[in-house]
Short mmCIF file of C-alpha atoms and ligand atoms in Angstrom, two decimals:
data_model
loop_
_atom_site.label_atom_id
_atom_site.label_comp_id
_atom_site.label_asym_id
_atom_site.label_seq_id
_atom_site.Cartn_x
_atom_site.Cartn_y
_atom_site.Cartn_z
CA MET K 255 157.99 217.58 34.00
CA ASP K 256 161.39 218.35 32.49
CA ASP K 257 160.52 222.05 32.68
CA GLU K 258 159.65 221.64 36.30
CA LEU K 259 163.00 219.97 36.92
CA ARG K 260 164.90 222.71 35.10
CA LYS K 261 163.03 225.36 37.06
CA ARG K 262 164.11 223.78 40.33
CA GLY K 263 167.60 223.00 39.11
CA THR K 264 167.84 219.83 41.18
CA SER K 265 167.49 216.29 39.95
CA PRO K 266 165.79 213.76 42.16
CA ILE K 267 167.96 210.91 43.46
CA TYR K 268 165.36 208.27 42.59
CA ARG K 269 163.08 207.85 39.61
CA ARG K 270 160.58 205.65 41.42
CA VAL K 271 159.88 205.30 45.15
CA ILE K 272 157.44 203.98 47.68
CA VAL K 273 156.39 206.43 50.37
CA LYS K 274 155.11 204.73 53.51
CA VAL K 275 152.55 206.91 55.30
CA SER K 276 151.50 205.45 58.64
CA GLY K 277 148.01 205.78 60.00
CA GLU K 278 149.38 207.88 62.86
CA ALA K 279 150.79 210.39 60.38
CA LEU K 280 147.24 211.08 59.15
CA MET K 281 145.99 211.65 62.70
CA GLY K 282 147.89 214.93 63.06
CA PRO K 283 147.28 216.35 66.54
CA ASP K 284 144.20 214.16 67.07
CA SER K 285 144.20 210.83 68.85
CA PHE K 286 142.06 208.93 66.35
CA GLY K 287 141.01 209.06 62.70
CA ILE K 288 141.97 211.49 59.98
CA HIS K 289 142.93 215.13 60.62
CA GLN K 290 141.82 216.88 57.44
CA PRO K 291 144.46 219.68 57.35
CA THR K 292 147.21 217.09 57.92
CA LEU K 293 145.78 214.86 55.19
CA GLU K 294 145.76 217.82 52.79
CA ARG K 295 149.33 218.79 53.65
CA ILE K 296 150.63 215.26 53.09
CA ALA K 297 148.69 215.10 49.80
CA ALA K 298 150.23 218.42 48.69
CA ASP K 299 153.71 217.11 49.60
CA LEU K 300 153.15 213.98 47.53
CA VAL K 301 151.95 216.03 44.57
CA ALA K 302 154.99 218.31 44.84
CA ALA K 303 157.27 215.27 44.96
CA ARG K 304 155.64 213.87 41.82
CA ALA K 305 156.26 217.19 40.09
CA LEU K 306 159.99 216.41 40.35
CA GLY K 307 159.37 213.67 37.81
CA VAL K 308 159.41 210.83 40.31
CA ALA K 309 156.94 207.94 40.02
CA ILE K 310 155.35 207.58 43.44
CA GLY K 311 153.62 204.62 45.05
CA VAL K 312 152.15 205.20 48.50
CA VAL K 313 151.60 202.49 51.08
CA VAL K 314 149.10 203.67 53.65
CA GLY K 315 148.86 202.30 57.21
CA GLY K 316 145.77 201.98 59.34
CA GLY K 317 146.91 202.40 62.94
CA ASN K 318 144.92 205.64 63.32
CA ILE K 319 141.74 203.59 63.02
CA PHE K 320 142.46 199.99 63.79
CA ARG K 321 145.26 197.62 64.73
CA GLY K 322 144.62 193.88 64.57
CA VAL K 323 146.94 192.98 67.39
CA LYS K 324 145.19 195.40 69.82
CA VAL K 325 141.69 194.01 69.28
CA SER K 326 142.92 190.43 69.38
CA GLU K 327 143.97 191.16 72.98
CA GLN K 328 140.32 191.96 73.67
CA GLY K 329 138.90 188.71 72.33
CA ILE K 330 138.43 189.16 68.56
CA PRO K 331 140.47 186.50 66.71
CA ARG K 332 143.73 187.90 65.37
CA VAL K 333 142.88 187.03 61.77
CA THR K 334 139.58 188.96 62.00
CA GLY K 335 141.33 191.85 63.71
CA ASP K 336 143.96 191.99 61.00
CA THR K 337 141.28 191.95 58.30
CA MET K 338 139.67 194.92 60.07
CA GLY K 339 143.09 196.58 60.17
CA MET K 340 143.49 196.08 56.43
CA LEU K 341 140.05 197.62 55.85
CA ALA K 342 141.20 200.63 57.88
CA THR K 343 144.10 201.10 55.45
CA VAL K 344 141.60 201.14 52.57
CA MET K 345 139.65 203.96 54.26
CA ASN K 346 142.85 205.96 54.69
CA ALA K 347 143.91 205.30 51.10
CA LEU K 348 140.56 206.51 49.74
CA ALA K 349 140.80 209.68 51.84
CA LEU K 350 144.36 210.31 50.64
CA GLU K 351 143.43 209.54 47.02
CA THR K 352 140.70 212.19 47.17
CA ALA K 353 143.04 214.73 48.76
CA ILE K 354 145.76 214.07 46.14
CA GLU K 355 143.29 214.52 43.29
CA ARG K 356 142.02 217.75 44.86
CA ALA K 357 145.63 218.90 45.08
CA GLY K 358 145.88 218.45 41.31
CA ALA K 359 147.40 215.05 40.55
CA PRO K 360 145.76 211.87 39.29
CA ALA K 361 145.75 209.03 41.84
CA ARG K 362 144.51 205.47 41.96
CA THR K 363 143.87 203.22 44.96
CA MET K 364 144.68 199.54 44.43
CA SER K 365 143.67 197.12 47.15
CA ALA K 366 145.29 193.77 47.92
CA LEU K 367 141.83 192.59 49.04
CA VAL K 368 139.31 192.34 46.22
CA MET K 369 136.69 195.09 46.60
CA PRO K 370 134.77 195.67 43.40
CA GLY K 371 132.82 198.91 43.56
CA VAL K 372 135.28 200.38 46.04
CA CYS K 373 138.60 200.45 44.22
CA GLU K 374 140.82 198.51 41.83
CA THR K 375 142.45 195.28 42.89
CA TYR K 376 146.24 195.33 43.13
CA GLU K 377 147.83 193.82 40.06
CA ARG K 378 151.47 194.55 39.41
CA PRO K 379 151.25 195.19 35.63
CA ARG K 380 148.34 197.62 36.11
CA ALA K 381 150.15 199.38 38.94
CA LEU K 382 153.20 199.80 36.69
CA ARG K 383 151.02 201.22 33.93
CA HIS K 384 149.42 203.75 36.30
CA LEU K 385 152.88 204.85 37.43
CA GLU K 386 154.13 205.13 33.86
CA GLU K 387 151.12 207.28 33.03
CA GLY K 388 151.98 209.66 35.85
CA ARG K 389 149.39 208.58 38.40
CA LEU K 390 150.19 208.24 42.08
CA VAL K 391 149.28 204.73 43.14
CA LEU K 392 147.98 204.09 46.65
CA PHE K 393 148.56 200.52 47.76
CA ALA K 394 145.79 199.64 50.19
CA ALA K 395 144.89 196.61 52.35
CA GLY K 396 148.53 195.86 53.07
CA THR K 397 149.73 192.55 51.67
CA GLY K 398 146.17 191.20 51.83
CA ASN K 399 147.29 188.71 54.49
CA PRO K 400 146.94 188.75 58.26
CA PHE K 401 150.04 188.77 60.50
CA PHE K 402 151.83 191.28 58.27
CA THR K 403 152.24 195.04 58.51
CA THR K 404 152.12 197.91 56.10
CA ASP K 405 155.89 198.39 56.60
CA THR K 406 156.34 194.92 55.11
CA THR K 407 153.91 195.90 52.36
CA ALA K 408 155.98 199.01 51.62
CA VAL K 409 159.17 196.98 51.10
CA LEU K 410 157.32 194.28 49.16
CA ARG K 411 155.66 196.72 46.76
CA ALA K 412 158.95 198.65 46.41
CA ALA K 413 160.70 195.44 45.32
CA GLU K 414 157.80 194.53 43.01
CA ILE K 415 157.65 197.84 41.17
CA GLY K 416 161.43 198.29 41.04
CA ALA K 417 161.51 201.31 43.35
CA GLY K 418 164.87 202.77 44.28
CA ALA K 419 163.96 203.21 47.95
CA VAL K 420 161.27 203.16 50.60
CA LEU K 421 160.70 206.60 52.12
CA LYS K 422 159.38 205.93 55.61
CA ALA K 423 157.54 208.95 56.95
CA THR K 424 157.59 208.99 60.75
CA ASP K 425 157.25 211.27 63.76
CA VAL K 426 161.00 211.83 64.06
CA ASP K 427 163.58 212.97 61.55
CA GLY K 428 165.57 209.76 61.36
CA VAL K 429 166.98 206.82 63.27
CA TYR K 430 168.56 207.68 66.65
CA SER K 431 170.97 205.88 68.94
CA ALA K 432 168.25 206.02 71.64
CA ASP K 433 164.69 207.34 71.86
CA PRO K 434 165.12 211.11 71.23
CA LYS K 435 161.89 211.80 73.11
CA LYS K 436 163.33 210.24 76.29
CA ASP K 437 167.08 210.72 76.01
CA ASN K 438 168.51 214.13 75.13
CA LYS K 439 171.90 212.55 74.36
CA ALA K 440 170.36 210.45 71.58
CA GLU K 441 172.21 210.97 68.31
CA ARG K 442 170.71 210.85 64.85
CA TYR K 443 172.50 208.72 62.28
CA ALA K 444 172.83 210.23 58.80
CA ARG K 445 173.64 206.86 57.21
CA LEU K 446 173.61 203.26 58.35
CA THR K 447 173.89 199.91 56.69
CA HIS K 448 171.14 197.34 57.20
CA ARG K 449 173.69 195.25 59.09
CA GLU K 450 174.71 198.13 61.40
CA ALA K 451 171.07 198.84 62.21
CA LEU K 452 170.59 195.17 63.15
CA GLU K 453 173.83 194.92 65.15
CA ARG K 454 173.04 198.08 67.11
CA GLY K 455 169.50 196.88 67.78
CA LEU K 456 167.99 199.96 66.09
CA LYS K 457 164.35 199.58 65.20
CA VAL K 458 163.88 200.95 61.70
CA MET K 459 160.91 198.76 60.76
CA ASP K 460 159.42 195.55 62.13
CA ALA K 461 161.64 192.48 61.77
CA THR K 462 159.85 190.99 58.74
CA ALA K 463 159.89 194.27 56.83
CA PHE K 464 163.53 194.88 57.71
CA ALA K 465 164.61 191.38 56.68
CA LEU K 466 162.89 191.79 53.32
CA ALA K 467 164.61 195.16 52.80
CA GLN K 468 168.01 193.77 53.70
CA GLU K 469 167.61 190.72 51.47
CA ASN K 470 166.60 192.89 48.51
CA HIS K 471 169.19 195.62 49.19
CA MET K 472 166.33 198.08 49.42
CA PRO K 473 167.34 201.44 50.94
CA ILE K 474 165.01 202.77 53.64
CA ILE K 475 164.99 206.51 54.22
CA VAL K 476 163.50 207.54 57.55
CA PHE K 477 162.32 211.15 57.81
CA SER K 478 159.77 213.30 59.60
CA ILE K 479 156.46 213.88 57.86
CA HIS K 480 155.83 216.96 60.02
CA ALA K 481 158.22 219.15 58.04
CA LYS K 482 156.42 220.68 55.05
CA GLY K 483 157.97 219.63 51.73
CA ALA K 484 159.85 216.79 53.46
CA ILE K 485 159.25 214.22 50.71
CA GLU K 486 160.55 216.58 48.04
CA ALA K 487 163.60 217.39 50.17
CA VAL K 488 164.43 213.71 50.68
CA LEU K 489 164.14 213.09 46.94
CA GLN K 490 166.60 215.91 46.31
CA GLY K 491 169.06 214.60 48.89
CA GLN K 492 168.27 217.45 51.27
CA GLY K 493 166.58 217.77 54.64
CA ARG K 494 167.10 215.64 57.73
CA SER K 495 166.82 211.90 57.42
CA THR K 496 168.60 208.62 58.00
CA ILE K 497 169.47 206.51 54.97
CA VAL K 498 169.68 202.79 55.72
CA SER K 499 171.26 200.94 52.79
CA SER K 500 173.49 197.96 52.07
N1 UDP P 22 147.51 194.48 58.36
C1 UDP P 22 147.50 193.12 58.01
N2 UDP P 22 148.25 192.71 56.94
C2 UDP P 22 149.02 193.56 56.20
C3 UDP P 22 149.04 194.93 56.58
C4 UDP P 22 148.28 195.37 57.65
O1 UDP P 22 146.83 192.32 58.64
O2 UDP P 22 149.66 193.11 55.23
C5 UDP P 22 146.62 194.93 59.46
C6 UDP P 22 147.21 194.74 60.85
O3 UDP P 22 146.14 194.41 61.72
C7 UDP P 22 147.73 196.12 61.19
C8 UDP P 22 146.72 197.02 60.52
O4 UDP P 22 146.37 196.33 59.32
O5 UDP P 22 147.78 196.34 62.56
C9 UDP P 22 147.20 198.40 60.20
O6 UDP P 22 148.46 198.35 59.56
P1 UDP P 22 149.79 198.93 60.29
O7 UDP P 22 149.76 198.57 61.75
O8 UDP P 22 150.96 198.48 59.50
O9 UDP P 22 149.54 200.48 60.10
P2 UDP P 22 150.44 201.74 60.57
O10 UDP P 22 151.19 201.35 61.82
O11 UDP P 22 151.38 202.03 59.46
O12 UDP P 22 149.46 202.84 60.78
#
């Protein structure tokens, strides 16, 4: 890996990160499920980022398949809906694990819900060992509890494994003063503090996830997953993003 670093001539800013990949990111241009070329591109980006010498944990969402809160509006109890949502994240994690391994890097899915025969159960010491041994670790099934999100999981796992930041892959290239899709005067912030984001009412993550990040002084870097090589660029302090830190 040192050779790789020398070849590129740029050192990564962080040694260990959590990348949050939402379910929507895996959908690509489709309106449901997994878009294979998009899955493969994200996997290739993660593998390239790992080649910088960075230990990478990935928290995968499930919104492309299932969202607990949506089905609970239709009559399924929220707790059941959320369990189904967590199962959706496991499906996505297994798909991404396969794509990462095909792209040439070892990967391991660890689920917060116990699923023998499907994947390993999340245990912090084992996760740390996988990372130390150069494997990408995919954290599936969120926190394992209903009423939480995978954004909260991303911050939680980042704090647990001692990550330097959460890299939140989204549709847009950062945090804006207004919705850039609706307001052409919306400005992108390059840097914000957690407090400024709160005071300006900017939605970086859901409130629980954001509170956990603020309390643990965990930087959140918001960037667009659509740009090829975006994860690598963020890790090298390049590309377009918003850094939210204390
Ligand atoms: N979920 C949950 N507990 C968690 C994480 C996720 O119950 O700790 C459920 C919840 O129903 C959620 C779904 O899993 O709607 C998918 O996760 P999320 O909405 O965070 O996925 P994303 O928006 O990132 O695709």
